Coordinates of C-alpha atoms in Angstrom, one line a residue:
R1 CA 65.4 -83.7 52.2
K2 CA 63.6 -80.7 52.9
I3 CA 60.5 -80.3 51.2
Q4 CA 58.5 -76.8 51.3
F5 CA 55.2 -77.0 53.3
N6 CA 53.3 -75.8 50.6
F7 CA 54.3 -78.5 48.3
Y8 CA 51.8 -80.6 50.3
K9 CA 49.1 -78.9 49.0
N10 CA 49.2 -80.4 45.9
S11 CA 48.3 -84.2 46.7
T12 CA 49.3 -85.1 43.2
H13 CA 52.9 -84.3 43.8
V14 CA 52.9 -86.2 47.0
M15 CA 51.6 -89.2 45.8
N16 CA 54.1 -89.1 42.8
M17 CA 57.0 -88.2 45.5
E18 CA 59.1 -91.4 46.5
G19 CA 59.2 -92.1 50.6
H20 CA 56.0 -89.7 51.0
C21 CA 52.4 -90.4 51.5
I22 CA 48.9 -88.7 52.3
Y23 CA 47.6 -88.9 55.6
S24 CA 44.6 -87.4 57.5
L25 CA 44.5 -86.6 61.4
V26 CA 40.6 -86.7 63.1
V27 CA 40.6 -85.3 66.7
Y28 CA 37.8 -86.7 68.7
P29 CA 36.8 -85.0 71.9
D30 CA 36.7 -87.6 75.0
A31 CA 34.0 -88.0 77.6
E32 CA 34.9 -85.5 79.9
F33 CA 35.8 -82.6 77.3
H34 CA 32.0 -83.4 75.6
Q35 CA 30.4 -83.2 79.1
R36 CA 32.2 -79.9 79.8
Y37 CA 31.3 -77.9 76.6
Q38 CA 28.0 -79.6 76.0
S39 CA 25.2 -77.2 77.0
V40 CA 21.2 -76.7 76.1
L41 CA 21.3 -73.1 77.2
P42 CA 20.8 -71.8 73.3
P43 CA 17.9 -73.9 73.2
V44 CA 16.3 -73.2 76.3
I45 CA 16.4 -69.4 75.7
A46 CA 15.1 -69.5 72.2
F47 CA 12.3 -71.1 73.8
L48 CA 11.8 -68.5 76.3
V49 CA 12.2 -65.7 73.8
A50 CA 9.4 -67.5 71.6
L51 CA 7.2 -68.1 74.5
L52 CA 7.6 -64.3 75.5
F53 CA 6.8 -63.2 72.0
A54 CA 3.6 -65.5 72.1
F55 CA 2.6 -63.9 75.5
L56 CA 3.1 -60.5 74.1
L57 CA 0.9 -61.2 71.1
S58 CA -2.0 -62.8 72.8
L59 CA -1.8 -59.7 75.2
F60 CA -1.8 -57.0 72.2
G61 CA -4.8 -59.5 70.8
M62 CA -6.6 -59.0 74.0
Y63 CA -6.1 -55.4 74.4
S64 CA -7.3 -54.7 70.7
H65 CA -10.1 -56.9 71.6
F66 CA -11.2 -55.1 74.3
V67 CA -10.8 -52.1 72.9
H68 CA -12.9 -52.6 69.7
R69 CA -15.5 -54.2 72.2
R70 CA -15.6 -50.7 74.2
N71 CA -15.6 -48.7 70.9
D72 CA -18.7 -50.5 69.5
K73 CA -20.5 -50.0 73.3
I74 CA -19.8 -46.2 73.0
Q75 CA -21.0 -46.0 69.2
K76 CA -24.2 -47.7 70.3
V77 CA -24.6 -45.5 73.6
A78 CA -23.7 -42.5 70.8
V79 CA -26.5 -43.7 68.7
R80 CA -29.0 -44.3 71.4
S81 CA -28.3 -40.6 73.2
S82 CA -28.2 -39.0 69.5
A83 CA -31.7 -40.4 68.9
L84 CA -32.9 -38.5 72.2
V85 CA -31.2 -35.3 71.7
S86 CA -32.5 -35.0 68.6
N87 CA -35.9 -34.3 70.1
F88 CA -34.1 -31.2 71.3
F89 CA -32.3 -30.0 68.2
P90 CA -33.0 -29.2 64.5
S91 CA -30.1 -31.1 63.1
A92 CA -27.9 -34.4 64.4
T93 CA -24.7 -32.1 64.2
I94 CA -25.7 -29.4 66.3
R95 CA -23.3 -30.6 68.9
D96 CA -20.3 -29.9 66.4
R97 CA -21.3 -26.6 66.4
V98 CA -21.7 -26.4 70.0
Y99 CA -18.3 -27.7 70.7
A100 CA -16.9 -25.6 68.1
S101 CA -18.4 -22.3 70.0
Q102 CA -16.5 -23.9 73.2
G103 CA -12.8 -25.1 71.7
Y104 CA -13.6 -28.7 71.2
L105 CA -13.2 -28.5 67.6
G106 CA -9.3 -27.7 66.7
D107 CA -8.6 -24.1 67.8
T108 CA -12.2 -22.8 66.8
T109 CA -12.8 -20.3 69.1
I110 CA -15.5 -17.5 69.6
S111 CA -13.8 -14.1 69.9
T112 CA -15.6 -11.3 71.8
S113 CA -16.3 -8.1 69.4
T114 CA -15.7 -4.4 70.7
S115 CA -18.7 -3.1 68.8
N116 CA -22.3 -3.9 70.1
S117 CA -23.5 -4.1 66.4
S118 CA -21.0 -6.6 65.4
T119 CA -21.3 -8.7 68.3
S120 CA -25.2 -8.9 67.7
R121 CA -24.3 -9.9 64.0
S122 CA -21.9 -12.6 65.3
N123 CA -24.0 -14.2 68.0
R124 CA -27.0 -14.1 65.1
S125 CA -24.9 -15.5 62.7
L126 CA -24.0 -18.3 65.2
L127 CA -27.6 -19.3 66.2
K128 CA -28.5 -19.3 62.8
S129 CA -25.6 -21.8 62.2
F130 CA -26.9 -23.5 65.3
L131 CA -30.4 -24.0 63.9
D132 CA -29.7 -24.5 60.5
I133 CA -27.4 -27.4 60.1
G134 CA -29.7 -30.3 60.3
N135 CA -31.1 -32.8 62.9
H136 CA -27.9 -34.6 68.0
K137 CA -25.6 -38.6 71.9
K138 CA -24.8 -38.6 75.2
E139 CA -22.0 -36.0 75.3
E140 CA -19.8 -35.3 78.6
E141 CA -18.7 -31.9 78.2
D142 CA -15.7 -30.0 80.2
N143 CA -17.5 -27.7 82.4
K144 CA -14.0 -25.9 82.8
R145 CA -14.8 -24.7 79.2
L146 CA -18.1 -23.3 79.9
N147 CA -16.3 -20.3 81.4
C148 CA -18.4 -17.1 79.6
I149 CA -15.3 -15.0 80.2
D150 CA -13.4 -17.2 77.5
N151 CA -16.2 -18.5 75.4
Q152 CA -19.2 -16.0 74.5
P153 CA -22.3 -17.4 75.2
I154 CA -24.8 -18.3 71.6
A155 CA -27.6 -15.9 72.5
D156 CA -29.5 -12.8 70.5
L157 CA -32.9 -10.9 70.9
F158 CA -35.3 -11.6 68.1
P159 CA -37.8 -8.3 68.1
M160 CA -40.7 -9.9 66.1
T161 CA -41.4 -13.6 66.7
T162 CA -44.5 -15.6 67.5
I163 CA -44.4 -18.1 70.1
M164 CA -47.4 -20.8 70.2
V165 CA -47.6 -23.1 73.1
A166 CA -50.0 -26.3 72.8
D167 CA -51.4 -28.9 75.1
I168 CA -53.1 -31.9 74.8
V169 CA -56.5 -31.5 76.9
G170 CA -57.5 -34.5 79.2
F171 CA -54.3 -36.0 78.6
T172 CA -53.3 -36.5 82.4
A173 CA -56.3 -38.6 83.0
W174 CA -56.0 -40.4 79.9
S175 CA -52.6 -41.8 80.4
S176 CA -52.9 -42.6 84.2
N177 CA -54.3 -45.6 83.2
R178 CA -52.6 -46.9 80.5
E179 CA -49.2 -48.3 79.4
P180 CA -46.1 -46.1 79.1
T181 CA -45.6 -47.6 75.4
V182 CA -49.5 -46.7 74.7
V183 CA -49.1 -43.0 75.9
F184 CA -45.6 -42.6 73.9
V185 CA -47.4 -44.1 70.6
L186 CA -49.8 -41.1 71.1
L187 CA -47.4 -38.4 71.8
E188 CA -44.9 -39.4 68.8
T189 CA -47.9 -39.5 66.7
I190 CA -49.4 -36.1 67.2
F191 CA -46.1 -34.3 67.7
Q192 CA -44.6 -36.0 64.6
A193 CA -47.4 -34.9 62.7
F194 CA -46.8 -31.3 64.1
D195 CA -43.2 -31.7 62.9
N196 CA -44.0 -32.3 59.3
L197 CA -46.4 -29.2 59.6
A198 CA -44.1 -27.4 61.3
Q199 CA -41.2 -27.9 58.3
Q200 CA -43.8 -27.2 55.6
N201 CA -44.8 -23.8 57.1
G202 CA -41.0 -23.0 58.2
I203 CA -41.8 -23.1 62.1
Y204 CA -39.2 -24.0 64.4
K205 CA -40.0 -26.5 67.2
V206 CA -38.4 -25.7 70.4
E207 CA -39.7 -28.3 72.3
T208 CA -41.8 -30.7 73.6
V209 CA -42.2 -30.8 77.9
G210 CA -44.4 -33.7 78.6
D211 CA -47.8 -33.1 76.3
C212 CA -46.7 -29.5 75.8
Y213 CA -45.8 -28.4 72.3
V214 CA -43.6 -25.2 71.8
A215 CA -42.8 -23.5 68.4
V216 CA -41.6 -20.0 67.4
A217 CA -41.6 -18.1 64.0
G218 CA -39.1 -15.5 63.2
I219 CA -36.4 -17.6 64.5
P220 CA -33.6 -18.1 63.3
E221 CA -34.5 -15.8 59.9
P222 CA -36.8 -13.1 61.0
R223 CA -40.0 -12.9 58.8
E224 CA -42.4 -9.9 58.6
D225 CA -45.7 -12.6 58.4
H226 CA -44.8 -14.0 61.7
A227 CA -48.0 -14.1 62.9
L228 CA -49.6 -15.1 59.9
V229 CA -47.8 -18.1 59.4
M230 CA -48.4 -19.4 63.0
A231 CA -51.7 -18.7 62.7
G232 CA -52.3 -21.0 60.0
F233 CA -49.7 -23.6 61.9
A234 CA -51.9 -23.4 65.0
M235 CA -55.1 -24.1 62.7
Q236 CA -53.6 -27.1 61.2
C237 CA -52.5 -28.3 64.1
V238 CA -55.9 -28.3 65.7
S239 CA -57.3 -30.1 62.6
R240 CA -54.4 -32.5 62.4
A241 CA -54.4 -33.3 66.5
S242 CA -58.2 -34.0 66.0
D243 CA -57.6 -36.6 63.2
V244 CA -54.8 -38.3 64.6
C245 CA -56.6 -39.2 68.0
Q246 CA -59.9 -40.2 65.8
K247 CA -57.7 -42.7 63.9
L248 CA -55.8 -43.8 66.9
A249 CA -59.1 -44.3 69.1
P250 CA -59.6 -48.3 67.7
I251 CA -56.0 -49.0 68.8
L252 CA -55.6 -47.0 71.9
G253 CA -59.2 -46.8 73.2
E254 CA -62.3 -45.1 72.4
E255 CA -61.3 -42.2 75.1
T256 CA -58.6 -41.3 72.9
A257 CA -61.1 -39.5 70.3
D258 CA -62.4 -37.1 73.1
L259 CA -58.7 -36.1 73.4
S260 CA -57.9 -32.6 71.8
I261 CA -55.3 -29.4 71.9
R262 CA -55.6 -26.1 73.4
V263 CA -53.2 -23.5 71.8
G264 CA -52.3 -20.2 72.6
I265 CA -50.4 -17.9 70.6
H266 CA -48.5 -14.3 71.6
S267 CA -46.7 -12.1 69.5
G268 CA -43.2 -10.0 70.7
P269 CA -39.3 -9.6 71.6
I270 CA -37.8 -12.8 72.4
V271 CA -34.1 -13.9 73.7
A272 CA -33.0 -17.1 71.8
G273 CA -29.9 -18.6 73.1
V274 CA -28.1 -21.9 73.5
L275 CA -28.0 -23.2 77.5
R276 CA -24.2 -24.9 77.2
G277 CA -24.0 -27.4 79.8
Q278 CA -23.6 -31.1 80.0
R279 CA -26.3 -31.5 77.2
S280 CA -26.8 -28.0 75.5
R281 CA -30.1 -26.8 74.6
F282 CA -31.7 -24.1 72.7
Q283 CA -34.3 -22.1 74.9
L284 CA -36.5 -18.8 74.7
F285 CA -36.7 -16.4 77.4
G286 CA -38.5 -13.4 78.1
D287 CA -42.0 -12.0 78.6
T288 CA -43.1 -13.4 75.0
I289 CA -43.3 -16.8 76.1
N290 CA -44.7 -16.5 79.6
T291 CA -47.6 -14.7 78.0
A292 CA -48.0 -17.3 75.1
S293 CA -48.5 -20.0 78.0
R294 CA -51.1 -17.7 79.3
M295 CA -53.0 -18.0 76.2
E296 CA -52.4 -21.4 76.5
S297 CA -53.5 -22.3 79.9
T298 CA -56.9 -19.9 79.6
G299 CA -57.9 -21.2 76.3
E300 CA -60.2 -23.9 75.4
S301 CA -60.3 -27.4 74.2
S302 CA -60.0 -27.4 70.2
A303 CA -59.6 -23.6 70.1
V304 CA -56.4 -21.2 69.3
Q305 CA -56.4 -18.0 72.0
V306 CA -54.3 -15.3 70.7
S307 CA -53.4 -12.4 72.5
P308 CA -54.2 -8.7 71.4
Q309 CA -50.8 -8.5 69.9
T310 CA -50.9 -11.0 67.7
A311 CA -54.5 -10.1 66.7
N312 CA -53.3 -6.3 65.6
L313 CA -50.7 -8.2 63.2
L314 CA -53.3 -10.4 61.3
I315 CA -55.4 -7.7 61.1
E316 CA -52.5 -6.0 59.5
K317 CA -52.2 -8.7 57.2
G318 CA -55.6 -8.0 56.1
K319 CA -57.0 -11.4 58.1
E320 CA -59.5 -9.9 60.8
S321 CA -62.0 -12.5 59.3
W322 CA -60.0 -15.2 61.3
L323 CA -60.8 -13.3 64.8
L324 CA -63.6 -13.5 66.8
K325 CA -63.3 -11.6 70.0
R326 CA -63.8 -13.0 73.1
E327 CA -66.9 -12.1 75.0
E328 CA -65.1 -11.7 78.4
P329 CA -61.2 -10.6 79.1
V330 CA -59.2 -13.4 80.9
N331 CA -57.3 -13.3 84.0
A332 CA -53.9 -14.2 83.2
K333 CA -51.7 -15.0 86.2
G334 CA -49.3 -12.1 86.4
K335 CA -50.6 -10.1 83.5
G336 CA -53.9 -9.1 85.0
E337 CA -57.0 -9.0 82.8
I338 CA -56.4 -9.7 78.9
Q339 CA -58.6 -8.9 76.0
T340 CA -58.0 -12.1 73.6
Y341 CA -59.5 -13.5 70.7
W342 CA -60.1 -16.5 69.5
L343 CA -58.4 -17.8 66.1
L344 CA -61.3 -19.2 63.9
H345 CA -60.9 -22.4 61.8
R346 CA -61.6 -21.5 58.3
V347 CA -64.8 -23.9 58.1
L348 CA -66.0 -22.6 61.6
Y349 CA -65.7 -19.3 59.9
E350 CA -67.5 -20.1 56.8
T351 CA -70.2 -21.9 58.7
R352 CA -70.6 -18.8 61.3
R353 CA -70.6 -16.6 58.5
R354 CA -73.3 -18.4 56.6
S355 CA -75.5 -18.6 59.6
S356 CA -75.3 -14.9 60.4
T357 CA -76.1 -14.0 56.7
S358 CA -79.2 -16.2 56.6
S359 CA -79.9 -14.9 60.0

């Protein structure tokens, strides 16, 4: 009797059919077959892949750690350098303006104007922006970007300015036998006081070189009263320096009270601009600053000596009473004899006026 194979799919039918039974067949591999096809390669490969993944993960982790560590160091260096550079600039973001002028920030460039008047306005606008942005890290700038053909310098002529140069009399001898930290306490205290006065009077601090303080009025915003405000600023600086030295004498030594400043002022045109390089700096050039330096070097302690040009400007403003003609002309290096004037403090002027009236 023939029975279709599909009939066996239903075990119930087969069990009820006479002469048939249900059976199962189990096949086991022998030892030879088992040894032939058994392999540890898959788990070994899986282990190696996991090991490689762990190695790469640790490698990227170490790389990330060192990158963060380096960035932290760079940031700390930048903060320290910014504090130093801020002494030379009026704002902390000035370097951004310099970078922009050299093509470091995006596609910003300075185009050269075909018109002399428009070029002057462009330069003055850039210079004003450079000085107005506010208080600059050690920056390594690419010297290739400093090509003046491709990048127009930031510079302009300011015809009406007054420059003050102040120097601490006796500072060299005083500082020669003192610790550096003590010297810097004095300089920082005096110059910080000058900076506060400059901000109040609208004066721009150019720089400090050693114990010398240089400031200018009429930059970046031209002003007709530049000589007047600078004269007032100079008199305030003399008084403030004397007060600071007196207050620091108990801390820095009795000789500190004997220190004073000597000030020279001159008015005239000046070329102002940004000297770009590894450390960009705002600088003044011209005979005006040289003459102001001569006024300081030929002056006297606790006195403000002004040039005849500055004196004439003060007279035009009705401040002739502020001036006292020096008895003899001074012999300024490279200038010959110059008839200069002393700028009288208001208190000193009142004292001398009363003395002359009583006599």
